[in-house]
Short mmCIF file of C-alpha atoms in Angstrom, two decimals:
data_model
loop_
_atom_site.label_atom_id
_atom_site.label_comp_id
_atom_site.label_asym_id
_atom_site.label_seq_id
_atom_site.Cartn_x
_atom_site.Cartn_y
_atom_site.Cartn_z
CA MET A 218 95.71 65.59 0.35
CA ASN A 219 94.21 66.39 -2.46
CA VAL A 220 91.44 69.30 -2.50
CA LEU A 221 88.50 69.90 -5.09
CA ILE A 222 87.97 74.22 -5.69
CA VAL A 223 84.65 73.42 -7.47
CA ARG A 224 84.02 77.09 -8.96
CA PRO A 225 82.14 76.65 -13.04
CA ASP A 226 81.06 79.75 -13.67
CA GLY A 227 82.26 83.15 -15.02
CA ILE A 228 85.96 84.01 -15.61
CA GLY A 229 85.64 86.21 -12.79
CA ASP A 230 84.38 84.54 -10.45
CA VAL A 231 87.31 82.29 -11.20
CA ILE A 232 90.07 84.92 -10.98
CA LEU A 233 88.27 85.81 -7.62
CA SER A 234 88.75 82.36 -6.13
CA LEU A 235 92.62 82.23 -6.73
CA PRO A 236 93.25 83.37 -3.54
CA VAL A 237 91.72 80.38 -2.36
CA ALA A 238 94.44 78.08 -4.11
CA SER A 239 97.22 80.61 -2.61
CA GLN A 240 95.89 80.38 1.06
CA LEU A 241 95.86 76.80 1.02
CA ARG A 242 99.30 76.25 -0.93
CA ASN A 243 100.24 78.41 1.80
CA LEU A 244 98.12 76.51 4.79
CA VAL A 245 98.69 72.77 3.82
CA PRO A 246 102.28 71.97 3.16
CA GLY A 247 101.80 69.21 0.28
CA VAL A 248 98.76 69.40 -0.67
CA ARG A 249 97.34 69.03 -4.03
CA ILE A 250 94.83 71.67 -5.51
CA GLY A 251 92.45 71.53 -8.32
CA PHE A 252 90.20 73.61 -9.54
CA LEU A 253 86.36 72.32 -11.30
CA THR A 254 85.53 74.73 -14.27
CA SER A 255 84.62 75.25 -17.55
CA PRO A 256 85.89 74.44 -20.61
CA ILE A 257 86.11 78.04 -21.68
CA VAL A 258 87.42 79.37 -18.02
CA ALA A 259 89.71 76.49 -17.74
CA PRO A 260 92.95 77.83 -20.18
CA ILE A 261 93.35 80.83 -17.77
CA LEU A 262 94.40 78.63 -15.19
CA ASP A 263 97.35 77.46 -17.45
CA ARG A 264 100.73 77.25 -15.24
CA HIS A 265 99.11 79.04 -12.67
CA PRO A 266 102.22 78.27 -9.12
CA ASP A 267 99.17 77.51 -6.71
CA VAL A 268 96.99 74.81 -9.19
CA ASP A 269 98.45 71.29 -9.75
CA TYR A 270 95.06 70.15 -11.99
CA VAL A 271 92.27 71.78 -13.58
CA ARG A 272 88.44 69.79 -14.56
CA THR A 273 86.24 70.65 -16.66
CA ILE A 274 82.50 69.92 -16.56
CA ARG A 275 79.34 71.18 -18.69
CA TRP A 276 75.75 71.67 -17.11
CA THR A 277 74.80 68.97 -19.86
CA ASP A 278 76.54 66.10 -19.38
CA ALA A 279 75.48 62.95 -17.44
CA PRO A 280 75.32 62.42 -13.88
CA SER A 281 77.84 59.78 -13.81
CA ILE A 282 80.63 62.42 -16.12
CA LEU A 283 79.64 64.75 -13.11
CA ARG A 284 79.86 62.05 -10.24
CA ALA A 285 83.71 61.29 -12.16
CA ALA A 286 85.05 64.62 -12.25
CA PHE A 287 85.05 64.14 -7.86
CA SER A 288 86.99 60.82 -8.34
CA ASP A 289 90.65 60.24 -8.55
CA GLY A 290 91.67 60.66 -4.67
CA VAL A 291 90.39 63.85 -4.22
CA ASP A 292 90.30 64.26 -0.29
CA ALA A 293 87.94 67.76 -0.01
CA ALA A 294 85.84 69.52 -2.21
CA VAL A 295 84.92 73.47 -1.57
CA PHE A 296 82.24 74.81 -3.08
CA LEU A 297 82.72 78.87 -3.38
CA LYS A 298 79.43 78.46 -5.15
CA PRO A 299 76.70 76.41 -4.01
CA PHE A 300 75.58 74.76 -7.21
CA ARG A 301 72.94 72.11 -6.01
CA GLN A 302 73.93 69.22 -9.03
CA LEU A 303 77.35 69.05 -8.36
CA MET A 304 77.30 68.78 -3.89
CA TRP A 305 75.24 66.04 -5.40
CA SER A 306 77.34 64.63 -7.71
CA ALA A 307 80.19 64.67 -4.92
CA PHE A 308 78.02 63.25 -2.01
CA LEU A 309 77.48 60.06 -4.34
CA ALA A 310 81.01 60.14 -5.06
CA ARG A 311 81.65 59.90 -0.94
CA VAL A 312 83.91 63.19 -1.29
CA PRO A 313 84.97 62.77 3.22
CA LEU A 314 85.75 66.53 2.86
CA ARG A 315 82.58 68.54 1.54
CA VAL A 316 82.69 72.57 2.42
CA ALA A 317 79.65 74.52 1.39
CA THR A 318 77.31 77.39 2.60
CA GLY A 319 75.32 76.40 5.55
CA PHE A 320 72.35 78.71 4.26
CA ARG A 321 70.41 76.05 1.20
CA TRP A 322 67.65 73.46 1.68
CA TYR A 323 70.20 71.17 -0.14
CA SER A 324 73.35 72.38 2.33
CA PRO A 325 72.82 68.75 3.92
CA LEU A 326 74.87 67.53 1.39
CA ALA A 327 77.82 69.57 2.39
CA ASN A 328 79.27 68.42 6.11
CA ARG A 329 81.12 70.86 6.67
CA ARG A 330 79.03 73.76 6.81
CA ILE A 331 80.17 78.15 6.19
CA TYR A 332 77.33 80.70 7.73
CA GLU A 333 78.06 83.26 6.01
CA HIS A 334 75.62 85.60 3.84
CA ARG A 335 77.28 86.92 0.49
CA SER A 336 73.60 88.25 0.47
CA GLU A 337 75.04 91.21 2.62
CA PHE A 338 77.48 93.01 0.64
CA MET A 339 79.47 93.14 3.28
CA LYS A 340 82.86 91.29 1.51
CA HIS A 341 84.85 90.87 -0.98
CA GLU A 342 83.92 88.16 -2.95
CA SER A 343 87.54 86.93 -3.17
CA GLU A 344 87.19 87.72 0.41
CA TYR A 345 84.13 85.92 0.99
CA ASN A 346 85.80 83.24 -1.12
CA VAL A 347 88.41 81.80 1.30
CA GLU A 348 86.26 82.68 3.78
CA MET A 349 85.79 78.73 2.92
CA LEU A 350 88.64 77.02 3.91
CA LYS A 351 87.06 77.57 7.53
CA GLY A 352 85.56 74.26 6.53
CA LEU A 353 88.81 72.94 6.47
CA GLY A 354 90.20 73.42 10.01
CA LEU A 355 91.83 76.22 8.20
CA ASN A 356 92.89 79.99 9.75
CA PRO A 357 92.90 82.51 6.25
CA GLY A 358 95.00 85.27 6.75
CA PRO A 359 94.00 88.62 3.97
CA VAL A 360 93.67 88.48 0.52
CA ASN A 361 96.34 89.14 -2.22
CA ARG A 362 95.77 89.82 -5.85
CA PRO A 363 95.18 86.64 -7.89
CA THR A 364 97.41 87.05 -10.65
CA LEU A 365 97.83 84.60 -13.98
CA VAL A 366 100.64 83.36 -15.23
CA LEU A 367 101.71 84.26 -19.21
CA SER A 368 104.70 82.57 -21.09
CA SER A 369 107.11 85.12 -23.33
CA GLU A 370 106.21 83.03 -26.16
CA GLU A 371 102.78 84.05 -25.41
CA ARG A 372 103.16 87.85 -24.61
CA SER A 373 105.28 88.13 -27.94
CA ALA A 374 102.77 86.25 -29.99
CA ALA A 375 100.36 89.47 -28.56
CA ALA A 376 102.83 91.80 -30.17
CA GLN A 377 101.20 91.44 -33.81
CA TYR A 378 97.98 92.70 -32.42
CA TRP A 379 99.02 96.10 -31.73
CA THR A 380 101.15 96.43 -34.63
CA ASP A 381 100.98 99.75 -36.45
CA LEU A 382 98.99 101.84 -33.07
CA PRO A 383 100.41 104.05 -30.78
CA ASN A 384 102.41 102.46 -27.66
CA ARG A 385 99.44 104.27 -25.28
CA ARG A 386 97.62 100.93 -25.73
CA VAL A 387 94.24 100.76 -24.29
CA VAL A 388 91.83 98.08 -24.85
CA VAL A 389 88.23 98.15 -25.16
CA HIS A 390 85.62 95.83 -23.81
CA PRO A 391 82.01 96.03 -24.92
CA GLY A 392 80.48 92.61 -24.43
CA GLY A 393 79.80 90.62 -21.01
CA ARG A 394 76.86 89.08 -19.98
CA SER A 395 76.95 89.33 -16.02
CA ALA A 396 75.70 93.17 -15.89
CA ARG A 397 73.33 96.00 -17.60
CA ARG A 398 76.22 97.20 -20.31
CA TRP A 399 76.76 100.39 -21.88
CA ARG A 400 75.46 100.84 -24.91
CA ALA A 401 77.16 99.56 -28.07
CA GLU A 402 77.26 102.94 -29.51
CA HIS A 403 79.37 104.61 -26.98
CA PHE A 404 81.96 102.04 -27.24
CA ARG A 405 82.22 102.39 -30.36
CA ASP A 406 82.64 106.74 -29.73
CA LEU A 407 84.59 106.08 -27.37
CA ALA A 408 87.35 104.04 -29.09
CA ALA A 409 86.95 106.98 -31.56
CA GLU A 410 87.59 109.28 -29.29
CA LEU A 411 90.34 107.70 -27.94
CA ALA A 412 91.79 106.68 -31.37
CA ARG A 413 92.08 111.09 -32.02
CA GLU A 414 93.55 111.17 -29.41
CA GLY A 415 96.45 109.22 -30.02
CA TYR A 416 95.84 105.76 -28.54
CA GLY A 417 96.17 102.95 -29.86
CA VAL A 418 92.82 101.18 -29.71
CA VAL A 419 92.44 97.04 -29.26
CA LEU A 420 88.28 96.22 -29.81
CA THR A 421 87.93 92.47 -27.80
CA GLY A 422 85.27 90.68 -27.19
CA SER A 423 83.70 86.86 -28.08
CA GLU A 424 82.16 86.17 -31.17
CA THR A 425 78.60 86.59 -30.22
CA GLU A 426 79.27 90.25 -28.95
CA ARG A 427 81.56 90.46 -32.42
CA THR A 428 77.94 89.83 -34.09
CA GLU A 429 76.42 92.47 -31.74
CA PHE A 430 78.52 95.27 -31.65
CA GLU A 431 79.10 94.78 -35.88
CA ARG A 432 75.07 94.81 -36.03
CA ASP A 433 74.77 97.94 -33.77
CA THR A 434 77.39 100.28 -34.76
CA LEU A 435 78.95 99.48 -37.65
CA SER A 436 75.99 99.81 -40.26
CA GLN A 437 75.51 102.81 -39.08
CA ARG A 438 79.62 104.16 -38.77
CA SER A 439 82.41 102.76 -39.68
CA LEU A 440 85.51 102.48 -37.09
CA PRO A 441 88.06 105.59 -37.61
CA PRO A 442 92.37 104.04 -38.69
CA GLY A 443 94.22 103.75 -35.91
CA ILE A 444 91.50 100.79 -34.01
CA HIS A 445 91.67 96.89 -34.65
CA ASN A 446 88.80 95.58 -34.34
CA LEU A 447 89.97 91.78 -33.01
CA MET A 448 86.38 90.95 -31.38
CA GLY A 449 85.85 86.94 -32.48
CA ARG A 450 89.41 86.86 -33.02
CA LEU A 451 90.83 85.86 -29.54
CA SER A 452 91.37 82.95 -27.60
CA VAL A 453 90.60 83.30 -23.41
CA ARG A 454 94.50 83.11 -23.57
CA GLU A 455 95.35 84.97 -26.81
CA LEU A 456 93.07 88.03 -24.86
CA MET A 457 95.06 87.85 -21.58
CA ALA A 458 98.32 88.46 -23.47
CA VAL A 459 96.84 91.07 -25.68
CA ILE A 460 95.64 92.65 -22.35
CA ALA A 461 99.07 92.20 -20.14
CA ASP A 462 100.44 94.34 -23.05
CA ALA A 463 98.22 97.42 -22.95
CA ARG A 464 97.86 99.96 -20.80
CA VAL A 465 94.71 100.34 -19.73
CA VAL A 466 91.59 97.93 -20.18
CA VAL A 467 87.74 99.56 -19.85
CA SER A 468 85.08 97.22 -19.68
CA GLY A 469 82.22 97.02 -17.83
CA ALA A 470 81.56 94.81 -14.75
CA THR A 471 83.41 91.70 -15.94
CA GLY A 472 85.92 89.26 -16.55
CA PRO A 473 88.26 91.62 -18.48
CA ALA A 474 88.18 94.37 -15.90
CA HIS A 475 89.16 91.14 -13.89
CA LEU A 476 91.85 89.75 -15.99
CA ALA A 477 93.45 92.96 -16.29
CA ALA A 478 93.87 93.47 -12.86
CA ALA A 479 94.83 89.74 -13.06
CA LEU A 480 97.39 90.76 -15.49
CA GLY A 481 98.59 94.06 -13.65
CA THR A 482 97.03 96.27 -16.48
CA ALA A 483 95.35 99.22 -14.90
CA THR A 484 91.40 98.54 -15.69
CA VAL A 485 88.48 102.18 -16.43
CA SER A 486 85.42 99.94 -15.43
CA LEU A 487 82.10 100.53 -16.02
CA PHE A 488 79.10 99.08 -13.26
CA ASP A 489 75.65 99.74 -13.19
CA PRO A 490 73.60 101.03 -9.52
CA ARG A 491 72.04 96.55 -9.02
CA ARG A 492 72.62 96.02 -5.47
CA ASN A 493 73.99 92.76 -6.73
CA ASN A 494 77.48 94.57 -8.71
CA LEU A 495 78.25 96.49 -6.33
CA PRO A 496 82.04 97.26 -5.51
CA VAL A 497 81.94 96.35 -2.73
CA ARG A 498 81.99 92.70 -3.41
CA TRP A 499 82.92 92.68 -7.42
CA LYS A 500 85.66 95.93 -8.11
CA PRO A 501 88.39 94.17 -9.80
CA LEU A 502 91.68 94.27 -7.42
CA GLY A 503 94.01 96.15 -9.30
CA THR A 504 94.73 99.97 -10.07
CA GLY A 505 92.63 102.19 -12.56
CA VAL A 506 89.59 103.78 -12.33
CA LEU A 507 85.82 102.14 -10.93
CA LEU A 508 83.15 104.92 -12.37
CA ARG A 509 79.17 104.12 -11.64
CA PRO A 510 75.95 106.44 -12.02
CA ASP A 511 75.25 108.81 -8.99
CA VAL A 512 71.85 107.25 -8.87
CA PRO A 513 70.69 105.24 -6.07
CA THR A 514 71.37 101.43 -5.59
CA CYS A 515 68.40 99.11 -7.22
CA GLU A 516 67.83 95.43 -6.37
CA LYS A 517 66.66 94.45 -10.19
CA CYS A 518 66.23 96.18 -13.25
CA ILE A 519 63.25 97.10 -14.05
CA GLY A 520 64.10 98.40 -17.12
CA ASP A 521 62.22 101.49 -19.16
CA VAL A 522 59.81 101.73 -15.83
CA CYS A 523 62.51 102.92 -13.48
CA PRO A 524 63.09 106.83 -12.78
CA PHE A 525 66.28 106.19 -13.51
CA TRP A 526 66.50 104.06 -16.32
CA ASP A 527 69.28 106.04 -17.90
CA CYS A 528 71.90 105.23 -15.16
CA LEU A 529 74.59 104.35 -17.39
CA ASP A 530 73.72 107.11 -20.52
CA ARG A 531 75.29 109.23 -17.26
CA LEU A 532 78.79 108.04 -17.73
CA THR A 533 79.85 109.32 -20.97
CA VAL A 534 82.17 109.00 -23.25
CA ASP A 535 83.66 112.54 -22.22
CA HIS A 536 83.60 110.60 -19.02
CA VAL A 537 85.30 107.46 -19.46
CA THR A 538 88.39 109.18 -21.99
CA ALA A 539 89.43 111.67 -18.64
CA ALA A 540 89.67 108.57 -16.92
CA VAL A 541 91.36 106.24 -19.35
CA GLY A 542 93.96 109.45 -19.58
CA HIS A 543 94.24 109.95 -15.57
CA VAL A 544 94.60 106.57 -15.40
CA ALA A 545 96.99 105.64 -18.22
CA LYS A 546 99.12 108.85 -16.64
CA THR A 547 99.29 107.61 -13.35
CA PRO A 548 97.90 104.06 -12.54
CA ALA A 549 97.08 103.58 -8.77
CA ALA A 550 95.42 102.25 -6.28
CA LEU A 551 91.78 101.31 -7.66
CA THR A 552 89.62 104.62 -7.36
CA ILE A 553 85.64 104.59 -7.34
CA LEU A 554 83.41 107.91 -8.82
CA HIS A 555 80.48 108.36 -8.84
CA ILE A 556 78.81 110.17 -11.49
#
């Protein structure tokens, strides 16, 4: 059986989809498992023992290219998120089994439908994902922590990025797309404080995030010694290797937190109070501390008219520095703190 898992969105989304591949491997002898994802995210799946092949698409691709992604013997497509355009492509490609949620107006494009409202936030995203296997007549078990694989060469190459830095290594990732961000100047001041306390600090992020970070912070104050700014310089695989060589990763509710958890590195993650960012669904599945402002949960951010507009500012540099110190000394099961 050839099963294609469809999840062409963010890094964290794909990592939390990996338990689907792992359970398929255990439940279906001889299964061939593929992932359909984006070109940016695809490299994280390299060498994974439960992923046999990877196909990539862009949303700007022509319909014929999208249909082709479901060709070459795909027996089942499991849509972990119901992308209408891709479900239509699988329908036109005549994939025999098409599994998706049953609550969208275009759900009839799937012939195996799962009726479960993720918007109720009753489970973790990884649990919602493995439940989709019921559409293949399977009985999924408890979710294990997703893992990622690096070669020894990749791990060795990452050592160069920590040259001349102390061994207590911390990655600080100021960026992120899916959640509200802690202020850039807070991340800058955190990096400076950690360096002052004797940590080796590496800053990571995309080229766009680097431009924004430097515009917002480094025009005001330069980084002190003990910090390597790698923003915009690392491929996804290089970022993984740098994270794997760190003791703690500090970030918002974004992909690098899930990368760290899957690589066995502890996290200090900052979550905003929006309902669609609740830890019960989106927390990293690893060790560390999750910080969340102690304000009411909101349906969506309405800007500075909200009486709790300063929600993330309630998480101070001192709070995050203390969390890093605690996690660096005694990494344990993820703890959620409301501050």
